[in-house]
mmCIF file with all atom_site columns, C-alpha atoms in Angstrom:
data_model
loop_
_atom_site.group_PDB
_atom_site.id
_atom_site.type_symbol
_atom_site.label_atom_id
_atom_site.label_alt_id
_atom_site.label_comp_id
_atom_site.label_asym_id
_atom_site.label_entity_id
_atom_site.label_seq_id
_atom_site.pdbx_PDB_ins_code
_atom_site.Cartn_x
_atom_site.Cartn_y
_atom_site.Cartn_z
_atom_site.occupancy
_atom_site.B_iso_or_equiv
_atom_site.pdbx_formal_charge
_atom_site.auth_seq_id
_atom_site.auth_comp_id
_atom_site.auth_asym_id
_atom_site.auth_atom_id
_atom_site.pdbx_PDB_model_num
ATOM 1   C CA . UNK A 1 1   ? -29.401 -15.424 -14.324 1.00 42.00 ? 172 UNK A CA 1
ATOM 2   C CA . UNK A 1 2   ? -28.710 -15.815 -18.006 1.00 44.00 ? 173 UNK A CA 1
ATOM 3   C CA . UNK A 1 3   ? -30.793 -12.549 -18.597 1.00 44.00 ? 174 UNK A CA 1
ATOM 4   C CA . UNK A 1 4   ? -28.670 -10.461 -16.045 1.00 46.00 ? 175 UNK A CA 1
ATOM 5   C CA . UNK A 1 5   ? -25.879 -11.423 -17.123 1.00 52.00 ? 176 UNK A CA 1
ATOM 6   C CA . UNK A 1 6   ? -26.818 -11.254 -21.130 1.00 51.00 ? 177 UNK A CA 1
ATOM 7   C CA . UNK A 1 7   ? -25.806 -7.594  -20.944 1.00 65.00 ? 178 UNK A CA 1
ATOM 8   C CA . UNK A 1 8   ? -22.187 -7.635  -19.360 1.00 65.00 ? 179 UNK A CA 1
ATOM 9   C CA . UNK A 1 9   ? -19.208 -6.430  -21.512 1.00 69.00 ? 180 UNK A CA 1
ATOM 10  C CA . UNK A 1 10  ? -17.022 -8.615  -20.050 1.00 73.00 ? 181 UNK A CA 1
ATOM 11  C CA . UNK A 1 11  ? -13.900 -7.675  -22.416 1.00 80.00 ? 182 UNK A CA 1
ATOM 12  C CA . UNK A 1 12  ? -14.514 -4.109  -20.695 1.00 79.00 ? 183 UNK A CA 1
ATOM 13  C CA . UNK A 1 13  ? -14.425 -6.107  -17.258 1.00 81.00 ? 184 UNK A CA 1
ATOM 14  C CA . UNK A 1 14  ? -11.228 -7.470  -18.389 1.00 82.00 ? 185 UNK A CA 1
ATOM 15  C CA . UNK A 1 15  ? -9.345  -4.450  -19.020 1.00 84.00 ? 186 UNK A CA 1
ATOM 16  C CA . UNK A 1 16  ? -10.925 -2.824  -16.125 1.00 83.00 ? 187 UNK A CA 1
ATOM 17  C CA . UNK A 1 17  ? -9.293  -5.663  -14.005 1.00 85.00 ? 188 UNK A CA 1
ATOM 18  C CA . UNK A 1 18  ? -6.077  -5.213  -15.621 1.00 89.00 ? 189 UNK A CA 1
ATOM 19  C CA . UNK A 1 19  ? -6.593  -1.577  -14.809 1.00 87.00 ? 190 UNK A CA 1
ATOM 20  C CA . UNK A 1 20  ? -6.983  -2.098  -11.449 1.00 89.00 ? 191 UNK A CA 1
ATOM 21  C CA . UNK A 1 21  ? -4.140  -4.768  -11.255 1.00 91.00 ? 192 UNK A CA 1
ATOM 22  C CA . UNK A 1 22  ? -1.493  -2.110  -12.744 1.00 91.00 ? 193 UNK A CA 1
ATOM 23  C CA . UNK A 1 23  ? -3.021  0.658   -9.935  1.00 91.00 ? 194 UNK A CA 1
ATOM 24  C CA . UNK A 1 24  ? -2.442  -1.473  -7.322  1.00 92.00 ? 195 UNK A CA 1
ATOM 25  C CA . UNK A 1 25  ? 0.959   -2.786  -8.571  1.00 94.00 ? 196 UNK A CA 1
ATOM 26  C CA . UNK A 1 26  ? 2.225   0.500   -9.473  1.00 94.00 ? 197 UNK A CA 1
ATOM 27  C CA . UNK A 1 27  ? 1.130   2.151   -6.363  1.00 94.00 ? 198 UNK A CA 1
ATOM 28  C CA . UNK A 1 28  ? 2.704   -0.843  -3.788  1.00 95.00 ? 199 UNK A CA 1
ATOM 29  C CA . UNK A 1 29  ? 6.089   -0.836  -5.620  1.00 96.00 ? 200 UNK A CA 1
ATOM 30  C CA . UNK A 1 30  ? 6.503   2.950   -4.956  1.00 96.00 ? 201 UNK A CA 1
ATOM 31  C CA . UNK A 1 31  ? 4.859   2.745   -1.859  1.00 95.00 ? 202 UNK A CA 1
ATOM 32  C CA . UNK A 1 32  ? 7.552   -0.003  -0.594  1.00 96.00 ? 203 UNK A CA 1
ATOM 33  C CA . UNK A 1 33  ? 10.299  1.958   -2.174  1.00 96.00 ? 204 UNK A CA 1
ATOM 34  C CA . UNK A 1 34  ? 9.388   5.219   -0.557  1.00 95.00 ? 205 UNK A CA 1
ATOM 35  C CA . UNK A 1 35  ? 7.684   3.953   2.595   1.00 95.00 ? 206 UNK A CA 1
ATOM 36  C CA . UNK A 1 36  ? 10.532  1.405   4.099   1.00 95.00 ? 207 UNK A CA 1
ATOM 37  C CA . UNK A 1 37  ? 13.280  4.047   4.204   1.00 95.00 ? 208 UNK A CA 1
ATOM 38  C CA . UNK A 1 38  ? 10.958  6.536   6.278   1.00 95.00 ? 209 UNK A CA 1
ATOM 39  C CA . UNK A 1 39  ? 10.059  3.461   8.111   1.00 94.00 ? 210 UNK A CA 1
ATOM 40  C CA . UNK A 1 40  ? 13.112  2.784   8.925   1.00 94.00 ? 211 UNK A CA 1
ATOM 41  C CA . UNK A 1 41  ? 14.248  6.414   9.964   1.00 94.00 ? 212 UNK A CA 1
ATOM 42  C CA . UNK A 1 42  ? 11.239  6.585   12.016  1.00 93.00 ? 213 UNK A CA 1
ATOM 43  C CA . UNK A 1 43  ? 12.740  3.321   14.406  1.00 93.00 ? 214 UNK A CA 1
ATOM 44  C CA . UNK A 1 44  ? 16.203  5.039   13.549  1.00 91.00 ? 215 UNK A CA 1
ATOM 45  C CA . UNK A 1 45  ? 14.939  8.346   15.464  1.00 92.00 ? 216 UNK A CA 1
ATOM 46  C CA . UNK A 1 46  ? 12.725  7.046   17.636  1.00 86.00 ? 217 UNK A CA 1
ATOM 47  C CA . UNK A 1 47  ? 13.414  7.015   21.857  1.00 85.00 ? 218 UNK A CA 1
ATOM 48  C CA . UNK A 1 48  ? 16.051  4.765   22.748  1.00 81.00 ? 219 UNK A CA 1
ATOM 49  C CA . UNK A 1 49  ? 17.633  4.045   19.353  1.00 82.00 ? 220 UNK A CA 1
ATOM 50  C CA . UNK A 1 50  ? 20.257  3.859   17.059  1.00 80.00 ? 221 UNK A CA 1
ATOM 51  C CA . UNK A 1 51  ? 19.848  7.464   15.585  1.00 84.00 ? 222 UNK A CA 1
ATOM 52  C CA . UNK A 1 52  ? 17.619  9.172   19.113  1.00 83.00 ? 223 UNK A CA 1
ATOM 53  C CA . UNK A 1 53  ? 16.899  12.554  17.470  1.00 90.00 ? 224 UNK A CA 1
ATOM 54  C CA . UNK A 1 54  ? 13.304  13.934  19.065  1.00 90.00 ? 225 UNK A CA 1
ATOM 55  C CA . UNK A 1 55  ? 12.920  16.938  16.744  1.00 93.00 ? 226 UNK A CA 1
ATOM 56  C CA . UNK A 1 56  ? 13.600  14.820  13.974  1.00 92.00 ? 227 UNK A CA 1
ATOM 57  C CA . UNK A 1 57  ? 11.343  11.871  14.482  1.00 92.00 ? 228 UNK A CA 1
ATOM 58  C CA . UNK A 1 58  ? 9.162   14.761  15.674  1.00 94.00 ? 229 UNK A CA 1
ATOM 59  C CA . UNK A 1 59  ? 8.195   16.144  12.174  1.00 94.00 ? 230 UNK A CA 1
ATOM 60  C CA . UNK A 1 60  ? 8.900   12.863  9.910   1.00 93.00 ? 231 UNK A CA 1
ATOM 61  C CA . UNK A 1 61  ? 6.316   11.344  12.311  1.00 93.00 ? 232 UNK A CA 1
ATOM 62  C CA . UNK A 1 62  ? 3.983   14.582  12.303  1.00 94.00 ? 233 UNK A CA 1
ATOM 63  C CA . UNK A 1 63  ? 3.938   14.184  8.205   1.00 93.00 ? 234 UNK A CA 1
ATOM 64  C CA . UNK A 1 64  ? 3.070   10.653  8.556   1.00 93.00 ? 235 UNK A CA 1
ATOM 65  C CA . UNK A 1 65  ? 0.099   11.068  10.244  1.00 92.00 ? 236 UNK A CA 1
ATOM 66  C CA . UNK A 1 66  ? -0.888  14.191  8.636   1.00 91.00 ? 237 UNK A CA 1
ATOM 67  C CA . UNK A 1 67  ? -0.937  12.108  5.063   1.00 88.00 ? 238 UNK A CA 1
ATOM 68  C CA . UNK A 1 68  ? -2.868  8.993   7.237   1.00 88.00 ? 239 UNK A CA 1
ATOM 69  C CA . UNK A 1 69  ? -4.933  11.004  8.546   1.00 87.00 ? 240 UNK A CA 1
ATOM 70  C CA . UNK A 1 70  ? -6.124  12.779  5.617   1.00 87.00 ? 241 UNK A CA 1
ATOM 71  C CA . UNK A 1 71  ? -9.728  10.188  4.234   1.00 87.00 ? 242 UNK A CA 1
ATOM 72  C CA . UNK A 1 72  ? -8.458  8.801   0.699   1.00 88.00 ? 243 UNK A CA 1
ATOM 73  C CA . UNK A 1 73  ? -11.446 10.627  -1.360  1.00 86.00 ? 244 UNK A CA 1
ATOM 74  C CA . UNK A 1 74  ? -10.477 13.913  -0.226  1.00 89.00 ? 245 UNK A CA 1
ATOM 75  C CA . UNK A 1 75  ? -6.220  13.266  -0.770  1.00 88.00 ? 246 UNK A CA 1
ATOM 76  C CA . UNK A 1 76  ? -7.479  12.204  -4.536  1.00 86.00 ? 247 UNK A CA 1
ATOM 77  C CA . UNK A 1 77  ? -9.045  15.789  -4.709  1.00 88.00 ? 248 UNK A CA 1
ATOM 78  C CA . UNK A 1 78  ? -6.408  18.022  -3.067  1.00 89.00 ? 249 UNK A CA 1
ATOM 79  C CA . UNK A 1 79  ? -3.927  16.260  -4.954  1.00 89.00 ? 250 UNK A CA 1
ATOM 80  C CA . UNK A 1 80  ? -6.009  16.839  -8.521  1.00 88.00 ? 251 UNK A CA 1
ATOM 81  C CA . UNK A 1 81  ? -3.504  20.245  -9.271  1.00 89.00 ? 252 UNK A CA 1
ATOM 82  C CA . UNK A 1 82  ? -0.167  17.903  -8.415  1.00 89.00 ? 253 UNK A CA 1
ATOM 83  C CA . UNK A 1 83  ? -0.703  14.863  -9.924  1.00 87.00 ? 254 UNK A CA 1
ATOM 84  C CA . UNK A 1 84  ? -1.477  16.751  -13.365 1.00 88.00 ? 255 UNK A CA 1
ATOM 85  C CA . UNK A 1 85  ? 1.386   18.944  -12.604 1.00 89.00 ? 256 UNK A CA 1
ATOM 86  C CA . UNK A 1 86  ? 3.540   15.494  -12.050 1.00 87.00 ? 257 UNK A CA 1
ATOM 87  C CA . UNK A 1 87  ? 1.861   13.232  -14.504 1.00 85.00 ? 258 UNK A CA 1
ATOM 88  C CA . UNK A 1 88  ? -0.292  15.820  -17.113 1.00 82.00 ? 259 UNK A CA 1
ATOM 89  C CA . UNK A 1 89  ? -3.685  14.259  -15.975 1.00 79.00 ? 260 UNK A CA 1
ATOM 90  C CA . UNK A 1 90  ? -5.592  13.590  -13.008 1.00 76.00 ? 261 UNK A CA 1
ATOM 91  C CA . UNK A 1 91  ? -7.761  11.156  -14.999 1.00 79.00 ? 262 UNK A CA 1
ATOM 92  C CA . UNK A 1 92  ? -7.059  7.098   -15.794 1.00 79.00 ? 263 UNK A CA 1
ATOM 93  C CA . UNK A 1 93  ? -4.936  4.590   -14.494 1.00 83.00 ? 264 UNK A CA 1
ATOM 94  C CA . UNK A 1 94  ? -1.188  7.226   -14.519 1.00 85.00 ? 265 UNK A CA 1
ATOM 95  C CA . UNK A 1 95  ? -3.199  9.908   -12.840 1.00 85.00 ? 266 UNK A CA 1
ATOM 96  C CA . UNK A 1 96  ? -4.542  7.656   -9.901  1.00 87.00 ? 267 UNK A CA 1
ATOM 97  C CA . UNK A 1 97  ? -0.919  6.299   -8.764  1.00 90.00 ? 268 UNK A CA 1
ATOM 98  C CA . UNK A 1 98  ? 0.175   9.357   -7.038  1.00 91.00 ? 269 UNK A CA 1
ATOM 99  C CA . UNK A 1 99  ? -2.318  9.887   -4.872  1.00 92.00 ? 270 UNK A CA 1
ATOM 100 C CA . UNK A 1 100 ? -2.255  6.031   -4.161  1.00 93.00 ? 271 UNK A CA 1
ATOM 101 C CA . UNK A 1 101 ? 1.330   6.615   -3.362  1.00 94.00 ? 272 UNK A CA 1
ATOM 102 C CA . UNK A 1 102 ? 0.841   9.396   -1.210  1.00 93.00 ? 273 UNK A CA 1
ATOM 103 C CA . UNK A 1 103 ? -1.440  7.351   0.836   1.00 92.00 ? 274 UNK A CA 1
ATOM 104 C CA . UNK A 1 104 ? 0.374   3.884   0.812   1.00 94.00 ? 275 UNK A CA 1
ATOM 105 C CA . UNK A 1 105 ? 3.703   5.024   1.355   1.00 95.00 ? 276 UNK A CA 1
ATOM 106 C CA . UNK A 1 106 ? 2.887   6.517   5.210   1.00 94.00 ? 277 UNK A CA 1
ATOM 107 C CA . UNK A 1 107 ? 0.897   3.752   6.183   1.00 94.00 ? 278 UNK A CA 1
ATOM 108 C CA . UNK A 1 108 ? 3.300   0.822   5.271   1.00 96.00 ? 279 UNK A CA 1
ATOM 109 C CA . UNK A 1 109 ? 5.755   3.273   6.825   1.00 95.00 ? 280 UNK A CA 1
ATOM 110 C CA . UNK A 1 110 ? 4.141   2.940   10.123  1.00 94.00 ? 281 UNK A CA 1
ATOM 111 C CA . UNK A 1 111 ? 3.949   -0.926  9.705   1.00 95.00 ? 282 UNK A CA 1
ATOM 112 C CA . UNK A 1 112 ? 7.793   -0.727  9.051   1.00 95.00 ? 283 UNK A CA 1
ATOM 113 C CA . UNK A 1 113 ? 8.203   0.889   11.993  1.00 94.00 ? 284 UNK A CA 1
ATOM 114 C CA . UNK A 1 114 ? 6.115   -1.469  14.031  1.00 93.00 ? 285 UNK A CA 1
ATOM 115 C CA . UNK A 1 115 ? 7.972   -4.259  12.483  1.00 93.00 ? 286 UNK A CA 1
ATOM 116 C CA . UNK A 1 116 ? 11.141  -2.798  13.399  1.00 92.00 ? 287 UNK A CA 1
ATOM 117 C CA . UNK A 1 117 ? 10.232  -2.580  17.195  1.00 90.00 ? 288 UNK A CA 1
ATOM 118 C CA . UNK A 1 118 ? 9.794   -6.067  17.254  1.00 89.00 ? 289 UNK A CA 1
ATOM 119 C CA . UNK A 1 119 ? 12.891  -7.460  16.879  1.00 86.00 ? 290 UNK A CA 1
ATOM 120 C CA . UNK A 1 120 ? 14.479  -8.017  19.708  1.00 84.00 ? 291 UNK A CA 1
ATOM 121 C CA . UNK A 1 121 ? 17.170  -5.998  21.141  1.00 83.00 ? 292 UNK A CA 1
ATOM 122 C CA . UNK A 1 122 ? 19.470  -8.397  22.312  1.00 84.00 ? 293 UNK A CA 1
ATOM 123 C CA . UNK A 1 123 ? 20.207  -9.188  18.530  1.00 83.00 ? 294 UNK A CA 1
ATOM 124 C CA . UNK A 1 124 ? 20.830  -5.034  17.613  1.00 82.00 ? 295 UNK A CA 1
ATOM 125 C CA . UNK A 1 125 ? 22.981  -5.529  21.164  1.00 82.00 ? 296 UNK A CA 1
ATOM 126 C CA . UNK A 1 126 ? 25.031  -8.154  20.185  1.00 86.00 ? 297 UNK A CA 1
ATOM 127 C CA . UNK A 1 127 ? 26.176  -6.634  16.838  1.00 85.00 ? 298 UNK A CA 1
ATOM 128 C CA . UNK A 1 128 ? 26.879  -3.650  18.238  1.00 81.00 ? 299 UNK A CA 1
ATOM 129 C CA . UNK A 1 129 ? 29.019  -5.411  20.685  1.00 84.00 ? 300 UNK A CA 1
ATOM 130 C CA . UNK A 1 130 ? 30.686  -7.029  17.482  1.00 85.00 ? 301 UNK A CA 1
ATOM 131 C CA . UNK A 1 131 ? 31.852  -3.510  16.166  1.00 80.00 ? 302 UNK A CA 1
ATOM 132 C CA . UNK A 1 132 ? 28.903  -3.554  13.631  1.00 80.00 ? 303 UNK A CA 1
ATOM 133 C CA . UNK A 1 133 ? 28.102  0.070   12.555  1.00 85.00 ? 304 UNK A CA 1
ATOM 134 C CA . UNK A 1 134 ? 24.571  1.493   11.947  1.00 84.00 ? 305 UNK A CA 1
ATOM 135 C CA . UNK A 1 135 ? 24.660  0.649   8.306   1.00 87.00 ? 306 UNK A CA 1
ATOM 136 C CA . UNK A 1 136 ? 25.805  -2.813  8.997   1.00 88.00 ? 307 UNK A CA 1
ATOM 137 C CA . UNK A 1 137 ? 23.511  -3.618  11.947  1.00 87.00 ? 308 UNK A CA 1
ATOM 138 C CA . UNK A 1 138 ? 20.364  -2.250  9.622   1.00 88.00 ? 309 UNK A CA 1
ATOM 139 C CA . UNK A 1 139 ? 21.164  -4.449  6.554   1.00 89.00 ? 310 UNK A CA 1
ATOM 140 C CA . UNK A 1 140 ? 22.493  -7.042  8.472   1.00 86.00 ? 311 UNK A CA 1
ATOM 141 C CA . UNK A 1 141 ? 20.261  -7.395  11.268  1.00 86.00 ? 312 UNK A CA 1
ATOM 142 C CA . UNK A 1 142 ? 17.092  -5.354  11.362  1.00 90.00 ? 313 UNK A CA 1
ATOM 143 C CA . UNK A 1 143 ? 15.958  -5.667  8.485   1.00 91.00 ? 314 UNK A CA 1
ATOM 144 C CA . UNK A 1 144 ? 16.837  -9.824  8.188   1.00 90.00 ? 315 UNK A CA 1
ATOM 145 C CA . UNK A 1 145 ? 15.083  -10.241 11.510  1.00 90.00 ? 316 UNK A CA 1
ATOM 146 C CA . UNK A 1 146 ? 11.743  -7.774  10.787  1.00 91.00 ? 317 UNK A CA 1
ATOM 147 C CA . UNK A 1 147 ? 11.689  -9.078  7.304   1.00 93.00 ? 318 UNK A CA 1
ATOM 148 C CA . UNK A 1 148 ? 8.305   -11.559 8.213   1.00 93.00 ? 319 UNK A CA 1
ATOM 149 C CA . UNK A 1 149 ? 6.377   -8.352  9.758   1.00 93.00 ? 320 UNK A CA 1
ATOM 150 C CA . UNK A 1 150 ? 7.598   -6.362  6.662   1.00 95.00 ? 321 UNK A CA 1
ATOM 151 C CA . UNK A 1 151 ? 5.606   -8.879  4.247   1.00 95.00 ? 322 UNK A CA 1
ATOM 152 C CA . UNK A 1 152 ? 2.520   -9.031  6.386   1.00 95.00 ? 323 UNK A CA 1
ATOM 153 C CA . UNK A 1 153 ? 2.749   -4.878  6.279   1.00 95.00 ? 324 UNK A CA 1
ATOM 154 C CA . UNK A 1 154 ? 3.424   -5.108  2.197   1.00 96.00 ? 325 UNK A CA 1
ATOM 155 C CA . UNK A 1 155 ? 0.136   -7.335  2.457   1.00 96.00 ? 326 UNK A CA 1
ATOM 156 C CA . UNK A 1 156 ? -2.152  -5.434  4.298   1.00 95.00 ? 327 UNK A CA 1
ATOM 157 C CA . UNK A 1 157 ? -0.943  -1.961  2.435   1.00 96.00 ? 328 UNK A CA 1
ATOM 158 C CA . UNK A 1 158 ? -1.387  -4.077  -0.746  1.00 95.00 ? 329 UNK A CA 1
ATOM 159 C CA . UNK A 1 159 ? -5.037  -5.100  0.155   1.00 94.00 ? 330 UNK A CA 1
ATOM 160 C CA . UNK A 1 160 ? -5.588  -0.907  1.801   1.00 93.00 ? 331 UNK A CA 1
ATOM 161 C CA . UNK A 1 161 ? -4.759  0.371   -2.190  1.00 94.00 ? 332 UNK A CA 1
ATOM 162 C CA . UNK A 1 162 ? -7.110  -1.981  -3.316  1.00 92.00 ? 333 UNK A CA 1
ATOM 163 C CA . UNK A 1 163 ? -9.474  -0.640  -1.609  1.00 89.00 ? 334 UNK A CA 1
ATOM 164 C CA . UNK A 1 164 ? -8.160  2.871   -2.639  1.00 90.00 ? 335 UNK A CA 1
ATOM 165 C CA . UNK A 1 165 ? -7.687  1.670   -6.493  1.00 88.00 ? 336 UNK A CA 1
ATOM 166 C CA . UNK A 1 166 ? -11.433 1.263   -6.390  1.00 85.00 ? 337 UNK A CA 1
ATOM 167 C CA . UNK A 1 167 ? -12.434 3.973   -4.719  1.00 85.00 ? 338 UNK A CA 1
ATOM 168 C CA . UNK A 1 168 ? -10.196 6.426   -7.020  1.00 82.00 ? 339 UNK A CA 1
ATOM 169 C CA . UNK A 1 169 ? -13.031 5.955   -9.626  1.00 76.00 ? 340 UNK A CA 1
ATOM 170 C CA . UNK A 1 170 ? -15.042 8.557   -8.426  1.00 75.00 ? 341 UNK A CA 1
ATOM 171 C CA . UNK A 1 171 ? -12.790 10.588  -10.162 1.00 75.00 ? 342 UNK A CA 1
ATOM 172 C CA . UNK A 1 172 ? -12.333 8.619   -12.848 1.00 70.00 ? 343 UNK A CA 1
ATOM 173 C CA . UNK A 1 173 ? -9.235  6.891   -12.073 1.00 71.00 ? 344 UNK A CA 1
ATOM 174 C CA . UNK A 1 174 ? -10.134 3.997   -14.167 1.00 74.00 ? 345 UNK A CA 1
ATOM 175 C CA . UNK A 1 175 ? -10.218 0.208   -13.010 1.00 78.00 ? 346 UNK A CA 1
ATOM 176 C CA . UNK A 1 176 ? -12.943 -1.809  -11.319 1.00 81.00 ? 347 UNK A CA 1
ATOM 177 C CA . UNK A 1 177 ? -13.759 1.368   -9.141  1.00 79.00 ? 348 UNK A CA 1
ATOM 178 C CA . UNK A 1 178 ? -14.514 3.456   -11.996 1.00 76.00 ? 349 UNK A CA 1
ATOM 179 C CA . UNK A 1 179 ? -16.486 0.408   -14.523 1.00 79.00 ? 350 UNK A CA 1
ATOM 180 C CA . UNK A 1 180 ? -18.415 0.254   -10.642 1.00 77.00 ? 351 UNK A CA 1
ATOM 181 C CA . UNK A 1 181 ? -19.825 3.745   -10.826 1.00 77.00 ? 352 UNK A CA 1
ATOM 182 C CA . UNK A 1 182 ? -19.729 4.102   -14.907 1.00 75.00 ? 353 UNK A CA 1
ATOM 183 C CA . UNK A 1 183 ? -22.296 1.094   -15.273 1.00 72.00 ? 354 UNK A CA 1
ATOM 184 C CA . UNK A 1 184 ? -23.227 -0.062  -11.786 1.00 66.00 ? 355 UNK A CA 1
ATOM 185 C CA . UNK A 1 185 ? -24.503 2.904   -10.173 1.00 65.00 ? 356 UNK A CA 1
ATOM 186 C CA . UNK A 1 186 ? -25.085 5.703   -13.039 1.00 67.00 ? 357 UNK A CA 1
ATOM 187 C CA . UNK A 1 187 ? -26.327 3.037   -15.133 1.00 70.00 ? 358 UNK A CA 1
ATOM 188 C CA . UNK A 1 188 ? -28.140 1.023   -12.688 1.00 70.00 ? 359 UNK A CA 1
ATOM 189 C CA . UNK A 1 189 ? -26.379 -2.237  -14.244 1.00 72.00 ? 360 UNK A CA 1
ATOM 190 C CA . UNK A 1 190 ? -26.454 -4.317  -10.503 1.00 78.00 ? 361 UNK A CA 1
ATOM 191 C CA . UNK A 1 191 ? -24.699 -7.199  -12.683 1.00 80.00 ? 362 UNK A CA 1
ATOM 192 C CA . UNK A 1 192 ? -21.939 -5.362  -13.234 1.00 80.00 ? 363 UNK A CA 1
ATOM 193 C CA . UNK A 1 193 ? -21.827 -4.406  -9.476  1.00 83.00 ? 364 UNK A CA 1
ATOM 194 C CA . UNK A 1 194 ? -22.092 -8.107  -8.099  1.00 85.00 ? 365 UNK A CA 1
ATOM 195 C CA . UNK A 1 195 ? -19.331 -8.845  -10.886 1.00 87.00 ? 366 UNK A CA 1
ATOM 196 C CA . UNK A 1 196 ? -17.076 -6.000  -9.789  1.00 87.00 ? 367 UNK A CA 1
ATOM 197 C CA . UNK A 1 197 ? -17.527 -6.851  -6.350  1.00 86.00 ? 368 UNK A CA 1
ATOM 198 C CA . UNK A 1 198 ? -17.038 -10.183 -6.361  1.00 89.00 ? 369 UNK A CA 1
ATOM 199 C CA . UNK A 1 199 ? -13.369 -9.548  -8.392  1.00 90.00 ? 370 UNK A CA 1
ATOM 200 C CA . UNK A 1 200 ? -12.590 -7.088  -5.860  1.00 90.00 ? 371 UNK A CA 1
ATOM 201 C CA . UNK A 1 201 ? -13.019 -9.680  -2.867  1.00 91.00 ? 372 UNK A CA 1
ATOM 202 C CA . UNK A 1 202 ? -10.997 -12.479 -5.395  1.00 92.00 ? 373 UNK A CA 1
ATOM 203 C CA . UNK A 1 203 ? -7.785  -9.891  -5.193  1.00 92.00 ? 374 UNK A CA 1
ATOM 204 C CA . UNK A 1 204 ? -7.966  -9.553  -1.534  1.00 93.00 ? 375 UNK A CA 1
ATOM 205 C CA . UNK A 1 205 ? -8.445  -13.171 -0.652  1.00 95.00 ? 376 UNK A CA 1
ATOM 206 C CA . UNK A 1 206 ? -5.189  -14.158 -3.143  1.00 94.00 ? 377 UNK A CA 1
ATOM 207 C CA . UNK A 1 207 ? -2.989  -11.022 -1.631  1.00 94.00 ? 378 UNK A CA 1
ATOM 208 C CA . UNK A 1 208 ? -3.343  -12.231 1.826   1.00 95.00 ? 379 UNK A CA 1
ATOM 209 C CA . UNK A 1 209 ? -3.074  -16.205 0.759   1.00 95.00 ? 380 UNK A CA 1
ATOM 210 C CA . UNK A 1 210 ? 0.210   -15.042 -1.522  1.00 95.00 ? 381 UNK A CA 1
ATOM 211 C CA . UNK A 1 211 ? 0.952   -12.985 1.939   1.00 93.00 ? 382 UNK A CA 1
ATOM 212 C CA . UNK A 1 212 ? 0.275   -15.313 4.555   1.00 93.00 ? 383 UNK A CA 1
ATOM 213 C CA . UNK A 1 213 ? 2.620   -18.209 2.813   1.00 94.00 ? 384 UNK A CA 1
ATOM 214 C CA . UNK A 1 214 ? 5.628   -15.318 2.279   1.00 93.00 ? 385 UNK A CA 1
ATOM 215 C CA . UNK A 1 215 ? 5.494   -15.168 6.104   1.00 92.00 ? 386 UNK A CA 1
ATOM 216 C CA . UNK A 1 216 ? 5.579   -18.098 7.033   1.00 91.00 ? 387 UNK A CA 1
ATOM 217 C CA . UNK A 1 217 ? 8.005   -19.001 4.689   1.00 89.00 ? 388 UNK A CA 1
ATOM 218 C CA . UNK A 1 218 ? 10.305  -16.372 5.944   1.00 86.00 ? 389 UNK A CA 1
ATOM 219 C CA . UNK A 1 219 ? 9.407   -17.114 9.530   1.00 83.00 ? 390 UNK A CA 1
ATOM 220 C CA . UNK A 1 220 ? 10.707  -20.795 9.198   1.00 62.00 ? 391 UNK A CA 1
ATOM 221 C CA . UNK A 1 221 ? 13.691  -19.359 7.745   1.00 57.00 ? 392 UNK A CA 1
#
């Protein structure tokens, strides 16, 4: 064991963790920011709701899908020209976050959405009944209400880009991914594999512990 692991760099493991850490930070914050507004809109123009408008849930919802529908290895490629347009370089851990974005932000969009049609309408009832307007009854009652379904989405989109933060090394895009494929399987270096695996399955297990307590905190609440 000593010999297979005699040959690890593990300061380059390090930063490749941090790596991955900032890519998957990065990537949630702006997919939260971007995806819980469309989200909302979504529930907003949806059948039945605050805001009905077919046409326009129509072709928000058609762009959703269109970006989750698209396999992550092929949105890091077509998005190659934009993100060094946007950023100045497709490569490392700057030129991996907007294609992370691009597909985080739809999906926890769709969990928002899900989250949303959840609560119950009595509650969106009884403020409007109250003389609450649409601002009023979103901050003050949707969003309250769907907050526990809104961590578990921020969870599971969190754990999704860590999956994508890894697999965004096959263009370089730095982190574990990348160290994976540099060493592990151009190099044939299956310690650094094992090691970059096992890190990989550490981040998921402590996102969905941090996760799981958040809800249930919230829930109790």
């Amino acid at each position: 064991m000593e010999t297979l692991m005699g040959n690890v760099d593990w300061l380059e493991i390090g930063w490749a963790s941090w790596d991955t850490l900032v890519m998957v930070g990065m990537s949630l914050l702006f997919s939260v920011l971007i995806g819980l507004p469309i989200g909302v809109l979504l529930f907003l123009f949806g059948k039945r709701q605050l805001l009905e408008q077919p046409v326009a849930y129509a072709v928000l919802s058609f762009v959703v899908n269109v970006l989750r529908s698209v396999p992550f290895i092929i949105l890091l490629i077509v998005m190659i020209p934009f993100t060094v347009l946007l950023i100045g370089t497709s490569l490392g851990v700057a030129g991996a976050i907007p294609p992370l974005v691009a597909g985080g932000a739809p999906f926890f969009a769709r969990l928002v959405e899900t989250s949303l049609r959840e609560v119950d309408r009595g509650i969106i009832e009884a403020t409007q009944a109250m003389g609450a307007n649409v601002r009023q009854i979103i901050f003050g009652a949707l969003l309250p209400e769907a907050l526990p379904g809104i961590i578990a989405g921020i969870t599971v989109t969190a754990i999704t880009l860590v999956s994508y933060a890894a697999m965004s090394g096959v263009i370089g895009g730095g982190g574990l991914g990348d160290l994976a494929i540099r060493f592990g399987y151009q190099r044939f270096q299956t310690d650094v594999m094992v090691i970059t695996v096992a890190l990989l399955v550490i981040f998921v297990q402590v996102l969905q512990m941090v996760g799981d307590r958040l809800v249930l905190y919230f829930s109790r609440k």
